[in-house]
Amino acid sequence: MRRVHTANRLPRQAAVLLTACLLFLLLPVSLSAKTVSLAGDKIGLELDDAYTVLTADNLKKEKEFLEKLGHSPQSFKTYMAERDMLMVAASADNTKQVQVKALSTSFSEKVEDLSNLDSDSFEQAANALLLQNAGDQLLSWSKVTRGDLTFLQSTFQVTDKQAAFCYIQYTTIRDGKYYALVYYNFGGEITESQAQEAAAIFQTLRLPEKKRGSVLAGGNLILLMVIVGVLIAAALTVITLLVVSFVKDVQARRREEEQTVHIRIKRRKF
């Protein structure tokens, strides 16, 4: 009788079993992500299923979740519109949020395309964009290129009496329109895993295809003058606000001193 050699079957069966186990472990990961389409499918990104996605179209369906955020569908719709938000995605406990913004400004229309700028002009444009968040503490910023798009990546920290949180923002300008993907951590500083999550979401971000060529070539004198003009205007605005705040503080101190003197005079009469 011929012997059947089975010595090689066990390793082969083990390999098949190991592969099946790996596929089983990876399957929930692949199924846990969902694709979000915005602006008529012109903008898109992928998010974990743990996020509740809020857009202007589904707020009534998410009424119960909105109540946890202290909003009604109408109040949150107004909240999003005032901040040019296309989407807000929040974790179950709202310690994390992902926001997508799109708007046109006089600055974005003049720059037209952030990807067309040379290094010097990009740095000037970055300074102008960062001034939009002048009230927040800038922790870091860098230039990120993905395909034919150039983004400004920046990390901010906000500390006030009400809360302390951080956020990572990816900003670009294409066809005269400003786009931003913002990742918030309302639980304090951005952790390494959260930074990786933000970067992974950013890699899935899809923006509208470029419609037209830039009128102002990167680095030309006119564009540089526009950016410098915006920087000067922004700086003057910040200085004005600081001066107004200083004057109000001085006036408040004077009123306090006058009240103190008045109280002392009254006490002397008695």
PDB file of C-alpha atoms in Angstrom:
ATOM      1  CA  MET A   1       0.000   0.000   0.000  1.00  0.00           C
ATOM      2  CA  ARG A   2       1.271   3.427  -0.932  1.00  0.00           C
ATOM      3  CA  ARG A   3       1.800   5.836   1.895  1.00  0.00           C
ATOM      4  CA  VAL A   4       0.269   9.256   1.684  1.00  0.00           C
ATOM      5  CA  HIS A   5       2.653  11.947   2.865  1.00  0.00           C
ATOM      6  CA  THR A   6       0.832  14.480   5.062  1.00  0.00           C
ATOM      7  CA  ALA A   7       3.823  16.217   6.546  1.00  0.00           C
ATOM      8  CA  ASN A   8       3.364  19.362   4.411  1.00  0.00           C
ATOM      9  CA  ARG A   9      -0.376  19.646   4.970  1.00  0.00           C
ATOM     10  CA  LEU A  10      -0.225  21.030   8.483  1.00  0.00           C
ATOM     11  CA  PRO A  11       1.928  24.070   7.629  1.00  0.00           C
ATOM     12  CA  ARG A  12      -0.294  24.734   4.624  1.00  0.00           C
ATOM     13  CA  GLN A  13      -3.456  24.467   6.707  1.00  0.00           C
ATOM     14  CA  ALA A  14      -1.925  26.679   9.377  1.00  0.00           C
ATOM     15  CA  ALA A  15      -1.113  29.318   6.770  1.00  0.00           C
ATOM     16  CA  VAL A  16      -4.682  29.264   5.459  1.00  0.00           C
ATOM     17  CA  LEU A  17      -6.055  29.516   8.997  1.00  0.00           C
ATOM     18  CA  LEU A  18      -3.688  32.410   9.818  1.00  0.00           C
ATOM     19  CA  THR A  19      -4.702  34.259   6.649  1.00  0.00           C
ATOM     20  CA  ALA A  20      -8.385  33.806   7.495  1.00  0.00           C
ATOM     21  CA  CYS A  21      -7.806  35.148  10.997  1.00  0.00           C
ATOM     22  CA  LEU A  22      -6.002  38.202   9.637  1.00  0.00           C
ATOM     23  CA  LEU A  23      -8.799  38.881   7.175  1.00  0.00           C
ATOM     24  CA  PHE A  24     -11.328  38.547   9.979  1.00  0.00           C
ATOM     25  CA  LEU A  25      -9.422  41.045  12.096  1.00  0.00           C
ATOM     26  CA  LEU A  26      -9.068  43.498   9.240  1.00  0.00           C
ATOM     27  CA  LEU A  27     -12.695  43.197   8.132  1.00  0.00           C
ATOM     28  CA  PRO A  28     -14.213  45.326  10.945  1.00  0.00           C
ATOM     29  CA  VAL A  29     -11.659  48.030  10.234  1.00  0.00           C
ATOM     30  CA  SER A  30     -12.611  48.245   6.583  1.00  0.00           C
ATOM     31  CA  LEU A  31     -16.312  48.218   7.425  1.00  0.00           C
ATOM     32  CA  SER A  32     -15.995  50.838  10.178  1.00  0.00           C
ATOM     33  CA  ALA A  33     -15.167  53.639   7.736  1.00  0.00           C
ATOM     34  CA  LYS A  34     -17.837  55.562   5.848  1.00  0.00           C
ATOM     35  CA  THR A  35     -17.586  57.930   2.899  1.00  0.00           C
ATOM     36  CA  VAL A  36     -19.124  61.365   3.341  1.00  0.00           C
ATOM     37  CA  SER A  37     -20.110  63.352   0.225  1.00  0.00           C
ATOM     38  CA  LEU A  38     -20.639  67.101   0.387  1.00  0.00           C
ATOM     39  CA  ALA A  39     -21.505  69.957  -1.963  1.00  0.00           C
ATOM     40  CA  GLY A  40     -23.171  67.717  -4.518  1.00  0.00           C
ATOM     41  CA  ASP A  41     -20.402  65.084  -4.284  1.00  0.00           C
ATOM     42  CA  LYS A  42     -17.749  67.654  -5.220  1.00  0.00           C
ATOM     43  CA  ILE A  43     -16.168  67.346  -1.778  1.00  0.00           C
ATOM     44  CA  GLY A  44     -15.698  64.099   0.083  1.00  0.00           C
ATOM     45  CA  LEU A  45     -13.811  62.353   2.883  1.00  0.00           C
ATOM     46  CA  GLU A  46     -13.822  59.140   4.885  1.00  0.00           C
ATOM     47  CA  LEU A  47     -14.650  58.988   8.592  1.00  0.00           C
ATOM     48  CA  ASP A  48     -14.913  56.304  11.234  1.00  0.00           C
ATOM     49  CA  ASP A  49     -18.441  55.119  11.984  1.00  0.00           C
ATOM     50  CA  ALA A  50     -17.951  56.326  15.564  1.00  0.00           C
ATOM     51  CA  TYR A  51     -18.582  59.867  14.298  1.00  0.00           C
ATOM     52  CA  THR A  52     -22.077  61.262  13.890  1.00  0.00           C
ATOM     53  CA  VAL A  53     -22.072  63.314  10.685  1.00  0.00           C
ATOM     54  CA  LEU A  54     -24.102  66.514  10.679  1.00  0.00           C
ATOM     55  CA  THR A  55     -24.903  68.435   7.507  1.00  0.00           C
ATOM     56  CA  ALA A  56     -27.576  70.972   6.633  1.00  0.00           C
ATOM     57  CA  ASP A  57     -29.609  68.140   5.052  1.00  0.00           C
ATOM     58  CA  ASN A  58     -29.792  65.668   7.952  1.00  0.00           C
ATOM     59  CA  LEU A  59     -30.164  67.836  11.065  1.00  0.00           C
ATOM     60  CA  LYS A  60     -33.814  66.918  11.638  1.00  0.00           C
ATOM     61  CA  LYS A  61     -32.901  63.220  11.626  1.00  0.00           C
ATOM     62  CA  GLU A  62     -30.178  63.869  14.218  1.00  0.00           C
ATOM     63  CA  LYS A  63     -32.409  65.877  16.560  1.00  0.00           C
ATOM     64  CA  GLU A  64     -31.692  63.622  19.550  1.00  0.00           C
ATOM     65  CA  PHE A  65     -27.915  63.915  19.100  1.00  0.00           C
ATOM     66  CA  LEU A  66     -28.155  67.679  18.629  1.00  0.00           C
ATOM     67  CA  GLU A  67     -29.968  67.990  21.950  1.00  0.00           C
ATOM     68  CA  LYS A  68     -26.880  66.498  23.613  1.00  0.00           C
ATOM     69  CA  LEU A  69     -24.893  69.331  22.042  1.00  0.00           C
ATOM     70  CA  GLY A  70     -27.358  71.895  23.365  1.00  0.00           C
ATOM     71  CA  HIS A  71     -28.836  72.657  19.940  1.00  0.00           C
ATOM     72  CA  SER A  72     -32.010  72.247  17.953  1.00  0.00           C
ATOM     73  CA  PRO A  73     -31.888  71.476  14.211  1.00  0.00           C
ATOM     74  CA  GLN A  74     -32.614  75.123  13.384  1.00  0.00           C
ATOM     75  CA  SER A  75     -30.087  76.611  15.825  1.00  0.00           C
ATOM     76  CA  PHE A  76     -27.352  74.253  14.616  1.00  0.00           C
ATOM     77  CA  LYS A  77     -28.158  75.039  10.992  1.00  0.00           C
ATOM     78  CA  THR A  78     -27.669  78.729  11.795  1.00  0.00           C
ATOM     79  CA  TYR A  79     -24.485  77.892  13.735  1.00  0.00           C
ATOM     80  CA  MET A  80     -23.038  76.077  10.708  1.00  0.00           C
ATOM     81  CA  ALA A  81     -24.073  78.750   8.211  1.00  0.00           C
ATOM     82  CA  GLU A  82     -22.507  81.542  10.258  1.00  0.00           C
ATOM     83  CA  ARG A  83     -19.194  79.643  10.277  1.00  0.00           C
ATOM     84  CA  ASP A  84     -19.293  78.463   6.634  1.00  0.00           C
ATOM     85  CA  MET A  85     -19.380  74.800   7.676  1.00  0.00           C
ATOM     86  CA  LEU A  86     -20.417  72.134   5.202  1.00  0.00           C
ATOM     87  CA  MET A  87     -20.105  69.361   7.785  1.00  0.00           C
ATOM     88  CA  VAL A  88     -19.572  68.756  11.475  1.00  0.00           C
ATOM     89  CA  ALA A  89     -18.762  65.204  12.586  1.00  0.00           C
ATOM     90  CA  ALA A  90     -18.729  64.597  16.335  1.00  0.00           C
ATOM     91  CA  SER A  91     -17.764  61.631  18.506  1.00  0.00           C
ATOM     92  CA  ALA A  92     -20.400  60.183  20.836  1.00  0.00           C
ATOM     93  CA  ASP A  93     -19.133  62.216  23.809  1.00  0.00           C
ATOM     94  CA  ASN A  94     -18.274  65.237  21.613  1.00  0.00           C
ATOM     95  CA  THR A  95     -14.659  65.257  22.781  1.00  0.00           C
ATOM     96  CA  LYS A  96     -13.606  65.091  19.121  1.00  0.00           C
ATOM     97  CA  GLN A  97     -14.965  66.904  16.077  1.00  0.00           C
ATOM     98  CA  VAL A  98     -14.101  67.037  12.398  1.00  0.00           C
ATOM     99  CA  GLN A  99     -15.298  70.053  10.438  1.00  0.00           C
ATOM    100  CA  VAL A 100     -15.192  70.931   6.743  1.00  0.00           C
ATOM    101  CA  LYS A 101     -15.451  74.583   5.742  1.00  0.00           C
ATOM    102  CA  ALA A 102     -15.737  76.258   2.342  1.00  0.00           C
ATOM    103  CA  LEU A 103     -16.087  79.954   1.573  1.00  0.00           C
ATOM    104  CA  SER A 104     -14.967  82.747  -0.714  1.00  0.00           C
ATOM    105  CA  THR A 105     -13.225  85.833   0.634  1.00  0.00           C
ATOM    106  CA  SER A 106     -11.576  88.818  -0.998  1.00  0.00           C
ATOM    107  CA  PHE A 107      -8.214  87.301  -0.026  1.00  0.00           C
ATOM    108  CA  SER A 108      -8.962  83.856  -1.480  1.00  0.00           C
ATOM    109  CA  GLU A 109     -10.208  85.423  -4.718  1.00  0.00           C
ATOM    110  CA  LYS A 110      -7.025  87.469  -5.067  1.00  0.00           C
ATOM    111  CA  VAL A 111      -4.677  84.581  -4.264  1.00  0.00           C
ATOM    112  CA  GLU A 112      -6.838  82.246  -6.392  1.00  0.00           C
ATOM    113  CA  ASP A 113      -4.698  79.135  -5.915  1.00  0.00           C
ATOM    114  CA  LEU A 114      -2.374  78.425  -2.986  1.00  0.00           C
ATOM    115  CA  SER A 115      -0.685  75.663  -4.986  1.00  0.00           C
ATOM    116  CA  ASN A 116       0.651  78.143  -7.568  1.00  0.00           C
ATOM    117  CA  LEU A 117       2.706  80.167  -5.087  1.00  0.00           C
ATOM    118  CA  ASP A 118       6.466  79.941  -4.802  1.00  0.00           C
ATOM    119  CA  SER A 119       8.085  79.487  -1.384  1.00  0.00           C
ATOM    120  CA  ASP A 120       8.317  83.196  -0.493  1.00  0.00           C
ATOM    121  CA  SER A 121       4.752  83.965  -1.584  1.00  0.00           C
ATOM    122  CA  PHE A 122       3.425  80.878   0.190  1.00  0.00           C
ATOM    123  CA  GLU A 123       5.038  81.989   3.442  1.00  0.00           C
ATOM    124  CA  GLN A 124       3.444  85.431   3.120  1.00  0.00           C
ATOM    125  CA  ALA A 125       0.057  83.850   2.343  1.00  0.00           C
ATOM    126  CA  ALA A 126       0.475  81.460   5.286  1.00  0.00           C
ATOM    127  CA  ASN A 127       1.066  84.396   7.641  1.00  0.00           C
ATOM    128  CA  ALA A 128      -2.098  86.060   6.348  1.00  0.00           C
ATOM    129  CA  LEU A 129      -4.133  82.870   6.822  1.00  0.00           C
ATOM    130  CA  LEU A 130      -2.726  82.277  10.309  1.00  0.00           C
ATOM    131  CA  LEU A 131      -3.775  85.782  11.341  1.00  0.00           C
ATOM    132  CA  GLN A 132      -7.383  84.655  10.934  1.00  0.00           C
ATOM    133  CA  ASN A 133      -6.809  82.631  14.112  1.00  0.00           C
ATOM    134  CA  ALA A 134      -4.925  85.436  15.880  1.00  0.00           C
ATOM    135  CA  GLY A 135      -6.857  84.903  19.116  1.00  0.00           C
ATOM    136  CA  ASP A 136      -5.586  81.312  19.420  1.00  0.00           C
ATOM    137  CA  GLN A 137      -2.083  80.195  20.340  1.00  0.00           C
ATOM    138  CA  LEU A 138      -0.180  78.874  17.312  1.00  0.00           C
ATOM    139  CA  LEU A 139       1.794  75.748  18.216  1.00  0.00           C
ATOM    140  CA  SER A 140       3.162  74.842  14.782  1.00  0.00           C
ATOM    141  CA  TRP A 141       2.630  75.197  11.054  1.00  0.00           C
ATOM    142  CA  SER A 142       4.003  73.589   7.905  1.00  0.00           C
ATOM    143  CA  LYS A 143       3.495  73.276   4.167  1.00  0.00           C
ATOM    144  CA  VAL A 144       1.898  70.020   3.027  1.00  0.00           C
ATOM    145  CA  THR A 145       1.684  68.959  -0.624  1.00  0.00           C
ATOM    146  CA  ARG A 146      -0.696  66.233  -1.749  1.00  0.00           C
ATOM    147  CA  GLY A 147      -0.940  65.627  -5.471  1.00  0.00           C
ATOM    148  CA  ASP A 148      -1.474  68.963  -7.212  1.00  0.00           C
ATOM    149  CA  LEU A 149      -2.747  70.617  -4.021  1.00  0.00           C
ATOM    150  CA  THR A 150      -0.738  72.554  -1.448  1.00  0.00           C
ATOM    151  CA  PHE A 151      -2.099  72.929   2.077  1.00  0.00           C
ATOM    152  CA  LEU A 152      -1.169  74.937   5.136  1.00  0.00           C
ATOM    153  CA  GLN A 153      -1.174  72.600   8.129  1.00  0.00           C
ATOM    154  CA  SER A 154      -1.389  74.374  11.490  1.00  0.00           C
ATOM    155  CA  THR A 155      -1.954  73.378  15.104  1.00  0.00           C
ATOM    156  CA  PHE A 156      -3.551  75.748  17.624  1.00  0.00           C
ATOM    157  CA  GLN A 157      -4.275  75.744  21.330  1.00  0.00           C
ATOM    158  CA  VAL A 158      -7.180  77.612  22.913  1.00  0.00           C
ATOM    159  CA  THR A 159      -7.171  78.359  26.619  1.00  0.00           C
ATOM    160  CA  ASP A 160      -9.836  80.505  28.253  1.00  0.00           C
ATOM    161  CA  LYS A 161     -12.086  80.538  31.306  1.00  0.00           C
ATOM    162  CA  GLN A 162     -14.664  78.279  29.662  1.00  0.00           C
ATOM    163  CA  ALA A 163     -12.495  75.554  28.116  1.00  0.00           C
ATOM    164  CA  ALA A 164      -9.062  74.417  26.968  1.00  0.00           C
ATOM    165  CA  PHE A 165      -8.697  72.512  23.709  1.00  0.00           C
ATOM    166  CA  CYS A 166      -6.519  72.080  20.620  1.00  0.00           C
ATOM    167  CA  TYR A 167      -7.153  71.681  16.907  1.00  0.00           C
ATOM    168  CA  ILE A 168      -5.297  70.790  13.717  1.00  0.00           C
ATOM    169  CA  GLN A 169      -6.282  72.657  10.574  1.00  0.00           C
ATOM    170  CA  TYR A 170      -5.546  71.882   6.916  1.00  0.00           C
ATOM    171  CA  THR A 171      -6.187  74.933   4.727  1.00  0.00           C
ATOM    172  CA  THR A 172      -5.921  75.554   1.002  1.00  0.00           C
ATOM    173  CA  ILE A 173      -7.243  77.901  -1.680  1.00  0.00           C
ATOM    174  CA  ARG A 174      -8.387  76.591  -5.063  1.00  0.00           C
ATOM    175  CA  ASP A 175     -10.164  78.522  -7.823  1.00  0.00           C
ATOM    176  CA  GLY A 176     -10.524  81.514  -5.515  1.00  0.00           C
ATOM    177  CA  LYS A 177     -12.241  79.491  -2.786  1.00  0.00           C
ATOM    178  CA  TYR A 178     -11.019  78.787   0.740  1.00  0.00           C
ATOM    179  CA  TYR A 179     -11.256  75.203   2.022  1.00  0.00           C
ATOM    180  CA  ALA A 180     -10.443  73.934   5.508  1.00  0.00           C
ATOM    181  CA  LEU A 181     -10.488  70.568   7.232  1.00  0.00           C
ATOM    182  CA  VAL A 182     -10.349  71.021  11.011  1.00  0.00           C
ATOM    183  CA  TYR A 183      -9.808  68.301  13.624  1.00  0.00           C
ATOM    184  CA  TYR A 184     -10.724  69.292  17.193  1.00  0.00           C
ATOM    185  CA  ASN A 185      -9.798  67.643  20.470  1.00  0.00           C
ATOM    186  CA  PHE A 186     -11.891  69.181  23.241  1.00  0.00           C
ATOM    187  CA  GLY A 187     -10.161  67.035  25.843  1.00  0.00           C
ATOM    188  CA  GLY A 188      -6.895  68.978  25.963  1.00  0.00           C
ATOM    189  CA  GLU A 189      -3.704  68.584  23.926  1.00  0.00           C
ATOM    190  CA  ILE A 190      -3.562  66.666  20.658  1.00  0.00           C
ATOM    191  CA  THR A 191      -2.197  63.175  21.304  1.00  0.00           C
ATOM    192  CA  GLU A 192      -0.004  61.273  18.853  1.00  0.00           C
ATOM    193  CA  SER A 193      -2.836  58.906  17.946  1.00  0.00           C
ATOM    194  CA  GLN A 194      -5.175  61.845  17.348  1.00  0.00           C
ATOM    195  CA  ALA A 195      -2.601  63.555  15.121  1.00  0.00           C
ATOM    196  CA  GLN A 196      -2.364  60.316  13.144  1.00  0.00           C
ATOM    197  CA  GLU A 197      -6.153  60.118  12.897  1.00  0.00           C
ATOM    198  CA  ALA A 198      -6.319  63.719  11.646  1.00  0.00           C
ATOM    199  CA  ALA A 199      -3.619  62.985   9.053  1.00  0.00           C
ATOM    200  CA  ALA A 200      -5.443  59.846   7.915  1.00  0.00           C
ATOM    201  CA  ILE A 201      -8.711  61.770   7.459  1.00  0.00           C
ATOM    202  CA  PHE A 202      -6.835  64.487   5.579  1.00  0.00           C
ATOM    203  CA  GLN A 203      -5.455  61.903   3.148  1.00  0.00           C
ATOM    204  CA  THR A 204      -9.021  60.963   2.185  1.00  0.00           C
ATOM    205  CA  LEU A 205     -10.166  64.562   1.620  1.00  0.00           C
ATOM    206  CA  ARG A 206     -11.362  65.189  -1.922  1.00  0.00           C
ATOM    207  CA  LEU A 207     -11.881  68.713  -3.290  1.00  0.00           C
ATOM    208  CA  PRO A 208     -13.429  69.937  -6.566  1.00  0.00           C
ATOM    209  CA  GLU A 209     -11.275  69.587  -9.650  1.00  0.00           C
ATOM    210  CA  LYS A 210      -9.418  72.702 -10.747  1.00  0.00           C
ATOM    211  CA  LYS A 211     -11.593  74.738 -13.120  1.00  0.00           C
ATOM    212  CA  ARG A 212      -9.300  77.386 -14.505  1.00  0.00           C
ATOM    213  CA  GLY A 213      -5.673  78.472 -14.652  1.00  0.00           C
ATOM    214  CA  SER A 214      -4.399  81.033 -12.208  1.00  0.00           C
ATOM    215  CA  VAL A 215      -4.508  84.623 -13.401  1.00  0.00           C
ATOM    216  CA  LEU A 216      -1.716  85.624 -11.062  1.00  0.00           C
ATOM    217  CA  ALA A 217       1.382  83.482 -11.457  1.00  0.00           C
ATOM    218  CA  GLY A 218       3.010  82.298  -8.248  1.00  0.00           C
ATOM    219  CA  GLY A 219       5.457  84.775  -6.805  1.00  0.00           C
ATOM    220  CA  ASN A 220       4.716  87.683  -9.125  1.00  0.00           C
ATOM    221  CA  LEU A 221       4.911  91.196  -7.720  1.00  0.00           C
ATOM    222  CA  ILE A 222       1.176  91.941  -7.865  1.00  0.00           C
ATOM    223  CA  LEU A 223       0.271  88.875  -5.848  1.00  0.00           C
ATOM    224  CA  LEU A 224       2.976  89.591  -3.305  1.00  0.00           C
ATOM    225  CA  MET A 225       1.659  93.145  -2.912  1.00  0.00           C
ATOM    226  CA  VAL A 226      -1.872  91.802  -2.357  1.00  0.00           C
ATOM    227  CA  ILE A 227      -0.686  89.427   0.364  1.00  0.00           C
ATOM    228  CA  VAL A 228       1.430  92.093   2.067  1.00  0.00           C
ATOM    229  CA  GLY A 229      -1.552  94.458   1.956  1.00  0.00           C
ATOM    230  CA  VAL A 230      -3.744  91.857   3.652  1.00  0.00           C
ATOM    231  CA  LEU A 231      -1.060  91.257   6.288  1.00  0.00           C
ATOM    232  CA  ILE A 232      -0.814  94.984   7.030  1.00  0.00           C
ATOM    233  CA  ALA A 233      -4.605  95.333   7.256  1.00  0.00           C
ATOM    234  CA  ALA A 234      -4.835  92.316   9.576  1.00  0.00           C
ATOM    235  CA  ALA A 235      -2.001  93.631  11.744  1.00  0.00           C
ATOM    236  CA  LEU A 236      -3.678  97.035  12.009  1.00  0.00           C
ATOM    237  CA  THR A 237      -6.924  95.346  13.029  1.00  0.00           C
ATOM    238  CA  VAL A 238      -5.173  93.386  15.772  1.00  0.00           C
ATOM    239  CA  ILE A 239      -3.365  96.532  16.989  1.00  0.00           C
ATOM    240  CA  THR A 240      -6.642  98.473  17.019  1.00  0.00           C
ATOM    241  CA  LEU A 241      -8.322  95.775  19.091  1.00  0.00           C
ATOM    242  CA  LEU A 242      -5.421  95.774  21.535  1.00  0.00           C
ATOM    243  CA  VAL A 243      -5.530  99.576  21.861  1.00  0.00           C
ATOM    244  CA  VAL A 244      -9.299  99.555  22.407  1.00  0.00           C
ATOM    245  CA  SER A 245      -8.923  96.836  25.022  1.00  0.00           C
ATOM    246  CA  PHE A 246      -6.141  98.810  26.757  1.00  0.00           C
ATOM    247  CA  VAL A 247      -8.207 102.017  26.805  1.00  0.00           C
ATOM    248  CA  LYS A 248     -11.193 100.150  28.262  1.00  0.00           C
ATOM    249  CA  ASP A 249      -8.981  98.672  30.972  1.00  0.00           C
ATOM    250  CA  VAL A 250      -7.590 102.126  31.870  1.00  0.00           C
ATOM    251  CA  GLN A 251     -11.086 103.599  32.013  1.00  0.00           C
ATOM    252  CA  ALA A 252     -12.280 100.722  34.208  1.00  0.00           C
ATOM    253  CA  ARG A 253      -9.344 101.253  36.604  1.00  0.00           C
ATOM    254  CA  ARG A 254     -10.089 104.984  36.829  1.00  0.00           C
ATOM    255  CA  ARG A 255     -13.731 104.291  37.657  1.00  0.00           C
ATOM    256  CA  GLU A 256     -12.666 101.859  40.368  1.00  0.00           C
ATOM    257  CA  GLU A 257     -10.233 104.421  41.809  1.00  0.00           C
ATOM    258  CA  GLU A 258     -12.896 107.162  41.761  1.00  0.00           C
ATOM    259  CA  GLN A 259     -15.349 104.870  43.548  1.00  0.00           C
ATOM    260  CA  THR A 260     -12.692 104.010  46.135  1.00  0.00           C
ATOM    261  CA  VAL A 261     -11.937 107.694  46.784  1.00  0.00           C
ATOM    262  CA  HIS A 262     -15.666 108.454  47.063  1.00  0.00           C
ATOM    263  CA  ILE A 263     -16.102 105.692  49.637  1.00  0.00           C
ATOM    264  CA  ARG A 264     -13.152 107.006  51.659  1.00  0.00           C
ATOM    265  CA  ILE A 265     -14.588 110.554  51.679  1.00  0.00           C
ATOM    266  CA  LYS A 266     -17.929 109.243  52.934  1.00  0.00           C
ATOM    267  CA  ARG A 267     -16.207 107.333  55.705  1.00  0.00           C
ATOM    268  CA  ARG A 268     -14.349 110.475  56.829  1.00  0.00           C
ATOM    269  CA  LYS A 269     -17.643 112.371  57.239  1.00  0.00           C
ATOM    270  CA  PHE A 270     -18.814 109.780  59.730  1.00  0.00           C
TER     271      PHE A 270
END
